Tab-separated table of C-alpha atoms in Angstrom:
chain	number	residue	atom	x	y	z
A	1	MET	CA	-0.004	0.016	-0.149
A	2	LYS	CA	2.741	2.525	0.710
A	3	LYS	CA	4.381	1.635	-2.754
A	4	LYS	CA	1.080	2.600	-4.562
A	5	GLN	CA	1.092	5.963	-2.415
A	6	GLN	CA	4.410	6.880	-3.819
A	7	HIS	CA	3.387	6.491	-7.281
A	8	GLY	CA	0.878	8.907	-7.116
A	9	GLY	CA	-2.104	6.604	-6.658
A	10	GLY	CA	-1.475	4.787	-10.013
A	11	GLU	CA	-0.271	1.313	-10.790
A	12	CYS	CA	2.966	0.227	-11.415
A	13	PRO	CA	4.073	-0.860	-15.035
A	14	ALA	CA	4.337	-4.945	-15.282
A	15	PRO	CA	8.215	-5.681	-15.473
A	16	TRP	CA	9.671	-6.997	-19.117
A	17	PRO	CA	9.870	-10.837	-18.937
A	18	PRO	CA	13.355	-12.525	-18.988
A	19	ALA	CA	12.903	-13.489	-22.525
A	20	ALA	CA	11.708	-10.015	-23.615
A	21	ALA	CA	14.161	-8.720	-21.813
A	22	ALA	CA	17.027	-11.211	-23.339
A	23	ALA	CA	15.742	-10.124	-26.802
A	24	ALA	CA	15.816	-6.444	-26.366
A	25	GLY	CA	19.534	-6.981	-26.051
A	26	GLY	CA	21.208	-8.318	-22.468
A	27	GLY	CA	20.797	-7.633	-18.930
A	28	PRO	CA	19.726	-4.724	-17.102
A	29	GLY	CA	22.803	-2.429	-16.453
A	30	GLN	CA	24.597	-3.101	-19.861
A	31	GLY	CA	22.861	-0.244	-21.833
A	32	GLY	CA	22.365	-2.224	-25.122
A	33	GLY	CA	18.591	-2.251	-24.698
A	34	LEU	CA	17.848	1.145	-25.819
A	35	LEU	CA	20.799	0.913	-28.588
A	36	ARG	CA	19.315	-2.391	-30.300
A	37	ARG	CA	15.976	-0.683	-30.015
A	38	ARG	CA	16.990	2.730	-32.075
A	39	PRO	CA	15.804	1.401	-35.765
A	40	LEU	CA	12.323	1.031	-34.437
A	41	SER	CA	12.275	4.310	-32.429
A	42	LEU	CA	10.733	5.845	-35.023
A	43	LEU	CA	7.847	3.978	-34.673
A	44	PRO	CA	7.393	3.451	-31.348
A	45	PHE	CA	3.592	2.394	-31.452
A	46	LEU	CA	4.515	-0.267	-33.740
A	47	SER	CA	5.361	-3.717	-32.631
A	48	LEU	CA	8.255	-5.716	-34.622
A	49	ARG	CA	5.923	-7.692	-36.332
A	50	ASP	CA	3.387	-4.660	-37.502
A	51	TYR	CA	6.461	-3.460	-38.771
A	52	VAL	CA	7.545	-6.672	-40.878
A	53	PHE	CA	4.084	-6.785	-41.984
A	54	CYS	CA	4.057	-3.038	-43.449
A	55	MET	CA	7.360	-3.558	-45.101
A	56	ALA	CA	5.806	-6.891	-46.802
A	57	THR	CA	3.104	-4.866	-47.660
A	58	LEU	CA	5.641	-2.404	-49.636
A	59	LEU	CA	7.198	-4.601	-51.216
A	60	LEU	CA	4.008	-6.446	-52.408
A	61	PHE	CA	2.921	-2.901	-53.582
A	62	CYS	CA	6.219	-2.229	-55.509
A	63	LEU	CA	6.449	-5.581	-57.374
A	64	GLY	CA	2.434	-5.095	-58.499
A	65	SER	CA	3.642	-1.290	-60.023
A	66	LEU	CA	6.447	-2.696	-61.384
A	67	PHE	CA	4.234	-6.053	-63.144
A	68	TYR	CA	1.457	-2.901	-64.209
A	69	GLN	CA	3.906	-0.812	-65.816
A	70	LEU	CA	5.570	-4.288	-67.412
A	71	ASN	CA	2.248	-5.205	-68.716
A	72	GLY	CA	1.430	-1.542	-70.133
A	73	GLY	CA	1.311	1.075	-67.753
A	74	PRO	CA	3.978	3.842	-67.408
A	75	PRO	CA	6.729	5.072	-67.430
A	76	HIS	CA	7.644	4.779	-70.930
A	77	PHE	CA	11.635	3.873	-70.268
A	78	LEU	CA	10.577	0.263	-68.711
A	79	LEU	CA	7.960	-0.209	-71.725
A	80	ALA	CA	11.439	0.519	-73.834
A	81	LEU	CA	13.365	-2.021	-72.018
A	82	ARG	CA	10.210	-4.486	-72.054
A	83	HIS	CA	10.517	-3.905	-75.545
A	84	CYS	CA	14.027	-4.675	-76.042
A	85	LEU	CA	14.078	-7.928	-73.739
A	86	GLY	CA	11.423	-9.244	-75.907
A	87	ASN	CA	8.845	-7.911	-77.662
A	88	SER	CA	6.360	-10.937	-78.686
A	89	THR	CA	3.116	-8.380	-77.345
A	90	TYR	CA	4.416	-4.783	-77.018
A	91	LEU	CA	3.156	-4.232	-80.984
A	92	ASP	CA	-0.168	-6.638	-80.106
A	93	ASP	CA	-0.569	-4.217	-76.957
A	94	HIS	CA	0.414	-0.764	-78.093
A	95	GLY	CA	1.144	-0.890	-82.034
A	96	PRO	CA	3.946	0.162	-83.992
A	97	PRO	CA	5.632	3.166	-82.387
A	98	PRO	CA	4.380	6.413	-83.374
A	99	GLN	CA	5.931	8.653	-86.253
A	100	LYS	CA	7.613	11.989	-86.460
A	101	VAL	CA	5.153	14.521	-87.308
A	102	LEU	CA	6.261	16.416	-90.564
A	103	PRO	CA	4.897	19.803	-91.462
A	104	PHE	CA	3.491	19.915	-94.988
A	105	PRO	CA	5.832	20.609	-97.158
A	106	SER	CA	8.501	19.089	-95.806
A	107	GLN	CA	10.917	18.909	-98.572
A	108	VAL	CA	11.964	22.499	-100.027
A	109	VAL	CA	14.305	23.343	-102.815
A	110	TYR	CA	15.700	26.751	-103.078
A	111	ASN	CA	17.791	26.687	-106.470
A	112	ARG	CA	18.682	30.469	-106.080
A	113	VAL	CA	19.554	32.697	-108.875
A	114	GLY	CA	22.642	34.172	-108.888
A	115	LYS	CA	23.091	37.929	-108.201
A	116	CYS	CA	19.005	37.983	-107.196
A	117	GLY	CA	19.530	38.536	-103.147
A	118	SER	CA	20.095	34.979	-102.647
A	119	ARG	CA	22.653	35.868	-99.876
A	120	THR	CA	20.307	37.869	-97.783
A	121	VAL	CA	17.941	34.447	-97.981
A	122	VAL	CA	20.833	32.173	-97.038
A	123	LEU	CA	22.086	34.168	-94.017
A	124	LEU	CA	18.594	34.244	-92.762
A	125	LEU	CA	17.969	30.377	-93.702
A	126	ARG	CA	21.096	29.948	-91.083
A	127	ILE	CA	19.410	32.046	-88.607
A	128	LEU	CA	16.128	30.257	-89.140
A	129	SER	CA	17.400	26.542	-89.275
A	130	GLU	CA	18.645	27.239	-85.794
A	131	LYS	CA	15.360	28.620	-84.462
A	132	HIS	CA	13.099	26.281	-85.844
A	133	GLY	CA	15.003	23.183	-85.903
A	134	PHE	CA	14.634	22.096	-89.907
A	135	ASN	CA	17.336	20.958	-91.517
A	136	LEU	CA	19.279	23.313	-93.823
A	137	VAL	CA	21.101	21.581	-96.918
A	138	THR	CA	23.782	23.590	-98.670
A	139	SER	CA	26.309	22.673	-101.092
A	140	ASP	CA	29.872	23.547	-101.590
A	141	ILE	CA	29.728	23.532	-105.293
A	142	HIS	CA	28.975	27.075	-106.543
A	143	ASN	CA	29.507	27.490	-110.300
A	144	LYS	CA	27.852	24.031	-111.480
A	145	THR	CA	24.598	24.654	-112.901
A	146	ARG	CA	24.453	22.426	-115.365
A	147	LEU	CA	24.510	18.533	-114.821
A	148	THR	CA	24.814	15.506	-116.303
A	149	LYS	CA	22.565	12.843	-115.869
A	150	ASN	CA	24.770	10.708	-113.812
A	151	GLU	CA	25.176	14.205	-111.686
A	152	GLN	CA	21.647	14.804	-112.123
A	153	MET	CA	20.422	11.135	-110.435
A	154	GLU	CA	23.333	11.698	-108.069
A	155	LEU	CA	22.118	15.028	-106.775
A	156	ILE	CA	18.409	14.137	-106.327
A	157	LYS	CA	19.253	10.979	-104.553
A	158	ASN	CA	21.297	13.161	-101.994
A	159	ILE	CA	18.291	15.641	-101.407
A	160	SER	CA	15.725	13.019	-101.264
A	161	THR	CA	17.730	11.321	-98.378
A	162	ALA	CA	18.181	14.011	-96.360
A	163	GLU	CA	16.374	14.261	-93.268
A	164	GLN	CA	12.816	15.922	-93.044
A	165	PRO	CA	11.855	18.585	-92.864
A	166	TYR	CA	15.042	20.089	-94.846
A	167	LEU	CA	15.654	22.740	-97.215
A	168	PHE	CA	18.264	22.130	-99.952
A	169	THR	CA	19.945	25.588	-101.469
A	170	ARG	CA	22.387	25.515	-104.537
A	171	HIS	CA	23.085	27.499	-107.355
A	172	VAL	CA	21.540	24.806	-109.827
A	173	HIS	CA	19.367	24.358	-112.977
A	174	PHE	CA	15.780	23.229	-111.783
A	175	LEU	CA	15.910	19.633	-111.421
A	176	ASN	CA	12.470	17.304	-112.008
A	177	PHE	CA	12.173	14.567	-109.537
A	178	SER	CA	9.396	12.825	-111.476
A	179	SER	CA	10.635	10.277	-113.928
A	180	CYS	CA	7.833	10.692	-116.409
A	181	ALA	CA	7.260	14.408	-116.235
A	182	ASP	CA	9.578	15.468	-118.670
A	183	VAL	CA	7.935	13.562	-121.597
A	184	LEU	CA	4.665	15.385	-120.339
A	185	LEU	CA	6.357	18.731	-120.399
A	186	GLU	CA	7.015	18.613	-123.391
A	187	ILE	CA	3.204	17.941	-124.354
A	188	ARG	CA	1.934	20.417	-122.902
A	189	ILE	CA	4.812	23.033	-123.882
A	190	PHE	CA	3.397	21.710	-127.713
A	191	VAL	CA	-0.002	22.272	-126.723
A	192	GLN	CA	0.487	25.559	-125.197
A	193	LEU	CA	2.424	27.120	-127.986
A	194	HIS	CA	-0.157	26.014	-130.741
A	195	HIS	CA	-3.250	27.298	-128.337
A	196	ALA	CA	-1.873	30.681	-127.224
A	197	GLY	CA	-5.750	31.849	-126.244
A	198	SER	CA	-5.981	28.653	-123.653
A	199	SER	CA	-6.434	30.296	-120.033
A	200	HIS	CA	-4.362	29.562	-117.014
A	201	ASP	CA	-4.892	30.144	-113.558
A	202	PRO	CA	-1.288	30.822	-112.487
A	203	THR	CA	-2.059	30.715	-108.797
A	204	GLN	CA	-3.027	26.822	-109.496
A	205	ARG	CA	-0.256	24.748	-108.392
A	206	ARG	CA	0.170	21.079	-107.892
A	207	PHE	CA	2.795	19.054	-106.335
A	208	GLY	CA	3.026	15.432	-106.315
A	209	GLY	CA	5.298	12.337	-106.021
A	210	ASP	CA	8.567	13.056	-104.500
A	211	GLN	CA	8.587	16.351	-106.222
A	212	PRO	CA	9.857	18.606	-103.469
A	213	VAL	CA	8.736	22.346	-103.236
A	214	TYR	CA	10.279	25.285	-104.978
A	215	ILE	CA	11.144	28.626	-104.131
A	216	ASN	CA	13.092	31.164	-106.094
A	217	ILE	CA	13.810	34.878	-106.468
A	218	ILE	CA	14.532	36.858	-109.324
A	219	ARG	CA	14.854	40.458	-110.109
A	220	ASP	CA	15.383	43.145	-113.152
A	221	PRO	CA	17.491	40.761	-115.762
A	222	VAL	CA	19.889	43.998	-116.582
A	223	ASN	CA	20.179	45.112	-112.847
A	224	ARG	CA	21.272	41.629	-112.240
A	225	PHE	CA	23.719	41.394	-115.300
A	226	LEU	CA	25.241	44.781	-114.270
A	227	SER	CA	25.743	43.705	-110.315
A	228	ASN	CA	27.476	40.310	-111.819
A	229	TYR	CA	29.575	42.723	-114.056
A	230	PHE	CA	30.972	44.672	-111.682
A	231	PHE	CA	31.374	42.503	-108.791
A	232	ARG	CA	33.636	39.630	-110.963
A	233	ARG	CA	35.764	42.564	-110.965
A	234	PHE	CA	35.430	44.933	-108.155
A	235	GLY	CA	33.747	42.887	-105.488
A	236	ASP	CA	32.038	44.158	-102.696
A	237	TRP	CA	32.557	46.419	-99.449
A	238	ARG	CA	34.438	43.722	-97.653
A	239	GLY	CA	37.796	44.457	-99.591
A	240	GLU	CA	39.901	43.339	-102.941
A	241	GLN	CA	40.332	39.743	-101.638
A	242	ASN	CA	36.767	38.373	-102.700
A	243	HIS	CA	37.015	39.105	-106.253
A	244	MET	CA	40.717	38.624	-106.804
A	245	ILE	CA	40.137	35.017	-105.659
A	246	ARG	CA	37.179	34.467	-108.094
A	247	THR	CA	38.625	36.014	-110.905
A	248	PRO	CA	42.678	35.345	-110.532
A	249	ASN	CA	43.150	34.740	-114.093
A	250	MET	CA	41.385	38.094	-115.241
A	251	ARG	CA	43.465	40.337	-117.070
A	252	GLN	CA	43.909	43.991	-116.106
A	253	GLU	CA	42.219	45.241	-119.919
A	254	GLU	CA	39.811	42.931	-119.275
A	255	ARG	CA	39.142	44.082	-115.747
A	256	TYR	CA	38.805	47.602	-116.428
A	257	LEU	CA	36.848	47.144	-119.336
A	258	ASP	CA	34.096	49.884	-119.698
A	259	ILE	CA	31.094	48.807	-119.893
A	260	ASN	CA	29.771	50.558	-122.924
A	261	VAL	CA	32.421	49.118	-124.872
A	262	CYS	CA	31.406	45.770	-123.593
A	263	ILE	CA	27.962	46.421	-124.916
A	264	LEU	CA	28.469	48.271	-127.926
A	265	GLU	CA	31.284	46.111	-129.581
A	266	ASN	CA	29.276	42.605	-128.586
A	267	TYR	CA	31.811	41.102	-126.313
A	268	PRO	CA	30.633	37.902	-125.358
A	269	GLU	CA	30.512	38.606	-121.615
A	270	CYS	CA	27.975	41.085	-122.476
A	271	SER	CA	26.309	39.291	-125.370
A	272	ASN	CA	23.933	35.826	-125.673
A	273	PRO	CA	24.038	33.272	-124.704
A	274	ARG	CA	25.429	34.416	-121.590
A	275	LEU	CA	23.137	37.101	-121.191
A	276	PHE	CA	20.523	34.430	-121.165
A	277	TYR	CA	20.803	33.486	-117.511
A	278	ILE	CA	17.596	33.862	-115.500
A	279	ILE	CA	15.402	31.263	-117.705
A	280	PRO	CA	17.565	28.232	-117.531
A	281	TYR	CA	17.040	28.462	-113.500
A	282	PHE	CA	13.577	27.517	-113.981
A	283	CYS	CA	13.501	25.907	-117.722
A	284	GLY	CA	15.173	22.943	-115.800
A	285	GLN	CA	18.547	20.420	-117.267
A	286	HIS	CA	17.481	20.045	-120.962
A	287	PRO	CA	19.517	21.324	-123.461
A	288	ARG	CA	17.430	23.400	-125.365
A	289	CYS	CA	16.834	25.295	-122.325
A	290	ARG	CA	20.241	26.971	-122.668
A	291	GLU	CA	19.095	28.212	-125.908
A	292	PRO	CA	17.603	31.800	-125.845
A	293	GLY	CA	14.430	30.969	-127.564
A	294	GLU	CA	10.359	30.257	-127.284
A	295	TRP	CA	10.977	26.857	-126.146
A	296	ALA	CA	12.870	27.500	-122.928
A	297	LEU	CA	10.824	30.082	-122.069
A	298	GLU	CA	7.394	28.402	-122.106
A	299	ARG	CA	8.963	25.317	-120.044
A	300	ALA	CA	10.477	28.291	-117.547
A	301	LYS	CA	6.808	29.420	-117.352
A	302	LEU	CA	4.985	26.302	-116.831
A	303	ASN	CA	7.468	24.982	-114.411
A	304	VAL	CA	7.078	28.054	-112.319
A	305	ASN	CA	3.359	27.237	-112.802
A	306	GLU	CA	3.887	23.259	-111.931
A	307	ASN	CA	6.682	23.033	-109.486
A	308	PHE	CA	7.468	26.479	-107.576
A	309	LEU	CA	5.170	27.846	-104.802
A	310	LEU	CA	6.566	31.243	-104.732
A	311	VAL	CA	8.813	33.062	-106.817
A	312	GLY	CA	9.387	36.474	-105.963
A	313	ILE	CA	10.999	39.851	-107.003
A	314	LEU	CA	14.154	41.441	-105.389
A	315	GLU	CA	12.950	44.851	-105.551
A	316	GLU	CA	9.548	44.045	-103.449
A	317	LEU	CA	12.086	41.879	-100.738
A	318	GLU	CA	9.986	42.257	-97.911
A	319	ASP	CA	6.661	41.337	-99.560
A	320	VAL	CA	8.490	38.397	-100.370
A	321	LEU	CA	9.232	37.349	-96.688
A	322	LEU	CA	6.023	37.878	-95.689
A	323	LEU	CA	4.634	35.742	-98.333
A	324	LEU	CA	6.763	33.050	-97.513
A	325	GLU	CA	6.361	33.612	-93.628
A	326	ARG	CA	2.609	32.614	-94.146
A	327	PHE	CA	3.118	29.782	-96.993
A	328	LEU	CA	6.045	27.974	-94.931
A	329	PRO	CA	5.608	29.541	-91.381
A	330	HIS	CA	7.374	26.112	-90.359
A	331	TYR	CA	10.414	27.618	-92.346
A	332	PHE	CA	10.460	31.214	-92.314
A	333	LYS	CA	8.375	32.337	-89.345
A	334	ASP	CA	9.829	35.516	-87.859
A	335	VAL	CA	12.065	35.621	-90.952
A	336	LEU	CA	10.416	39.678	-91.580
A	337	SER	CA	11.674	40.815	-87.880
A	338	ILE	CA	15.102	39.371	-88.362
A	339	TYR	CA	15.611	41.002	-91.494
A	340	LYS	CA	14.646	44.342	-90.153
A	341	ASN	CA	17.143	43.958	-87.399
A	342	PRO	CA	19.792	46.552	-87.317
A	343	GLU	CA	22.345	43.800	-87.292
A	344	HIS	CA	21.426	42.116	-90.027
A	345	ARG	CA	21.416	45.295	-92.120
A	346	LYS	CA	24.783	46.369	-91.094
A	347	LEU	CA	25.992	42.863	-92.263
A	348	GLY	CA	24.091	43.262	-95.680
A	349	ASN	CA	25.276	46.947	-96.422
A	350	LEU	CA	29.117	45.162	-96.311
A	351	THR	CA	28.399	43.273	-99.404
A	352	VAL	CA	26.748	45.929	-101.634
A	353	THR	CA	28.994	46.185	-104.943
A	354	VAL	CA	30.965	48.775	-105.627
A	355	LYS	CA	32.438	50.805	-108.501
A	356	LYS	CA	28.853	49.807	-109.993
A	357	THR	CA	28.088	52.553	-112.916
A	358	VAL	CA	25.265	52.812	-115.285
A	359	PRO	CA	25.600	52.003	-119.284
A	360	SER	CA	24.591	54.632	-121.314
A	361	PRO	CA	20.614	54.725	-122.786
A	362	GLU	CA	21.940	53.479	-125.784
A	363	ALA	CA	23.965	50.561	-124.101
A	364	ILE	CA	21.118	50.052	-121.898
A	365	GLN	CA	18.554	49.678	-124.634
A	366	ILE	CA	20.659	47.105	-126.767
A	367	LEU	CA	20.937	45.046	-123.853
A	368	TYR	CA	17.162	45.116	-123.477
A	369	GLN	CA	17.012	44.052	-126.839
A	370	ARG	CA	19.596	40.907	-126.232
A	371	MET	CA	17.734	39.928	-122.923
A	372	ARG	CA	14.237	40.301	-124.644
A	373	TYR	CA	13.117	36.324	-123.145
A	374	GLU	CA	14.670	37.127	-119.975
A	375	TYR	CA	11.985	40.518	-119.513
A	376	GLU	CA	9.339	38.717	-120.628
A	377	PHE	CA	9.721	35.653	-118.208
A	378	TYR	CA	10.226	38.426	-115.435
A	379	TYR	CA	7.396	40.409	-116.205
A	380	TYR	CA	5.776	36.715	-116.405
A	381	VAL	CA	6.707	36.190	-112.993
A	382	LYS	CA	6.173	39.779	-111.562
A	383	GLU	CA	2.093	39.496	-112.487
A	384	GLN	CA	1.995	36.422	-111.027
A	385	PHE	CA	3.577	37.766	-107.971
A	386	HIS	CA	1.234	40.570	-107.806
A	387	LEU	CA	-1.675	38.287	-108.191
A	388	LEU	CA	-0.623	36.417	-105.053
A	389	LYS	CA	-0.358	39.515	-103.437
A	390	ARG	CA	-3.561	41.024	-104.138
A	391	LYS	CA	-4.956	37.444	-102.789
A	392	PHE	CA	-3.650	38.250	-99.243
A	393	GLY	CA	-4.395	41.698	-99.294
A	394	LEU	CA	-0.925	42.933	-99.690
A	395	LYS	CA	-0.105	46.418	-101.862
A	396	SER	CA	2.718	46.725	-103.879
A	397	HIS	CA	5.535	49.015	-102.462
A	398	ILE	CA	6.222	50.783	-105.671
A	399	ARG	CA	6.878	54.623	-105.925
A	400	LYS	CA	5.193	54.605	-109.035
A	401	PRO	CA	3.580	52.026	-111.780
A	402	SER	CA	6.620	50.208	-113.786
A	403	PRO	CA	5.083	49.431	-117.538
A	404	ARG	CA	6.968	47.049	-119.326
A	405	PRO	CA	9.487	49.044	-121.118
A	406	GLU	CA	10.088	49.446	-124.687
A	407	PHE	CA	12.827	52.100	-124.897
A	408	PHE	CA	13.290	52.195	-121.027
A	409	ILE	CA	15.332	50.198	-118.535
A	410	PRO	CA	15.242	51.726	-114.934
A	411	SER	CA	18.206	52.759	-113.274
A	412	PRO	CA	20.612	49.605	-111.962
A	413	LEU	CA	21.268	51.718	-109.198
A	414	GLU	CA	17.136	52.128	-108.060
A	415	THR	CA	17.573	47.923	-107.615
A	416	GLU	CA	18.546	47.738	-103.725
A	417	GLU	CA	21.279	44.623	-103.024
A	418	PRO	CA	21.152	43.783	-100.032
A	419	ILE	CA	24.152	41.090	-100.232
A	420	ASN	CA	25.640	39.235	-102.518
A	421	ASP	CA	24.944	35.436	-103.599
A	422	GLU	CA	28.282	33.969	-103.238
A	423	GLU	CA	29.327	30.772	-100.619
A	424	GLU	CA	31.200	31.623	-97.857
A	425	ASP	CA	31.819	31.343	-94.230
A	426	ASP	CA	29.210	32.914	-92.183
A	427	GLU	CA	30.368	32.135	-88.930
A	428	LYS	CA	31.470	35.093	-87.853
A	429	TRP	CA	28.725	37.119	-89.299
A	430	LEU	CA	26.310	34.872	-87.488
A	431	GLU	CA	27.684	35.676	-83.801
A	432	ASP	CA	26.309	38.169	-82.884
A	433	ILE	CA	23.142	37.583	-84.509
A	434	TYR	CA	22.720	34.027	-82.372
A	435	LYS	CA	23.709	35.672	-79.454
A	436	ARG	CA	20.478	37.982	-79.026
């Protein structure tokens, strides 16, 4: 009775039985009981049997979850592991793995015409390919536009096997990827030449088979010729080395040949067939495409209608970029804002051809007569381009109407020439833009 009063009237806790004390880790006074019970001290309300039961339940849950995941549940890496270890039922459960969703079109070719602002577009494409993640395929061959049959097949093979979505760019005449398209196209040319009154909607374009979508830009033929003439001789604001490397064998008297003398005295550089330059890029690889005449002109027009999504005009480059952004947003999204960036403008100013002069009116008129097929094609493309602009609500940014000239050619200095078309290492030029 006295002991009960010392504990506040309550009952004393029952002492541990000897077996429990031994299981706890030794006899009294050894201090091992508390140390041995430390793993269970976090859950003092559980007995050892309850603790084992909880661990067993957790293990069963983990195993059940693992079997569930291996039989169709997430995560994906376990499904991939099962697929590698044995896929006897993988395709039955899940079907074939999903294919990469490609934009349309996923194959674009820019067979850029020389001295038509293609350097600007290539520079923009390098930036856009980094930004949008498409495959920009370029070529180290710059001066071979006419290809043999074997070279055509090899190039078509290389283009067709590129990772999609891709945009291939090179100075090369049009390549027809369809095997029988050449025969059909010749039949259509014959029909059109003998039925001049037949109507044709220039906005209707068809793309079939593995034929990629083509884009291009052209400019006033005389302006293009003069730009190339002086660039080969004097280069641009980046220095003398550019043109000296490209024309190392040019004699001094040829380098400083007056443009009027070249035209009026009918030097080879200033006469046909070298003046017949733009049309072959759209006519194709047929030998007759290199001969100035109606056949090459009509073939080029038909190819523009059938295979080119857009052929723009360099004099209206901002509108060209705007239409490209609308037609091919997965390639050209934000292209206009990049083009108007002051850093890009500064780089473009370095490549304007220097020492360019205007020929006399007589010489210009002679050039126009020699390039009459080029001008007929140029104005045909220009009309189509303006038709597209009207369909999309764009107004032409032209100071005054420009009717087809008979005795007048716009001054070569009026055409904005943002950049030249020769391939070079652009890493230094792109460095500042990539840091934006």
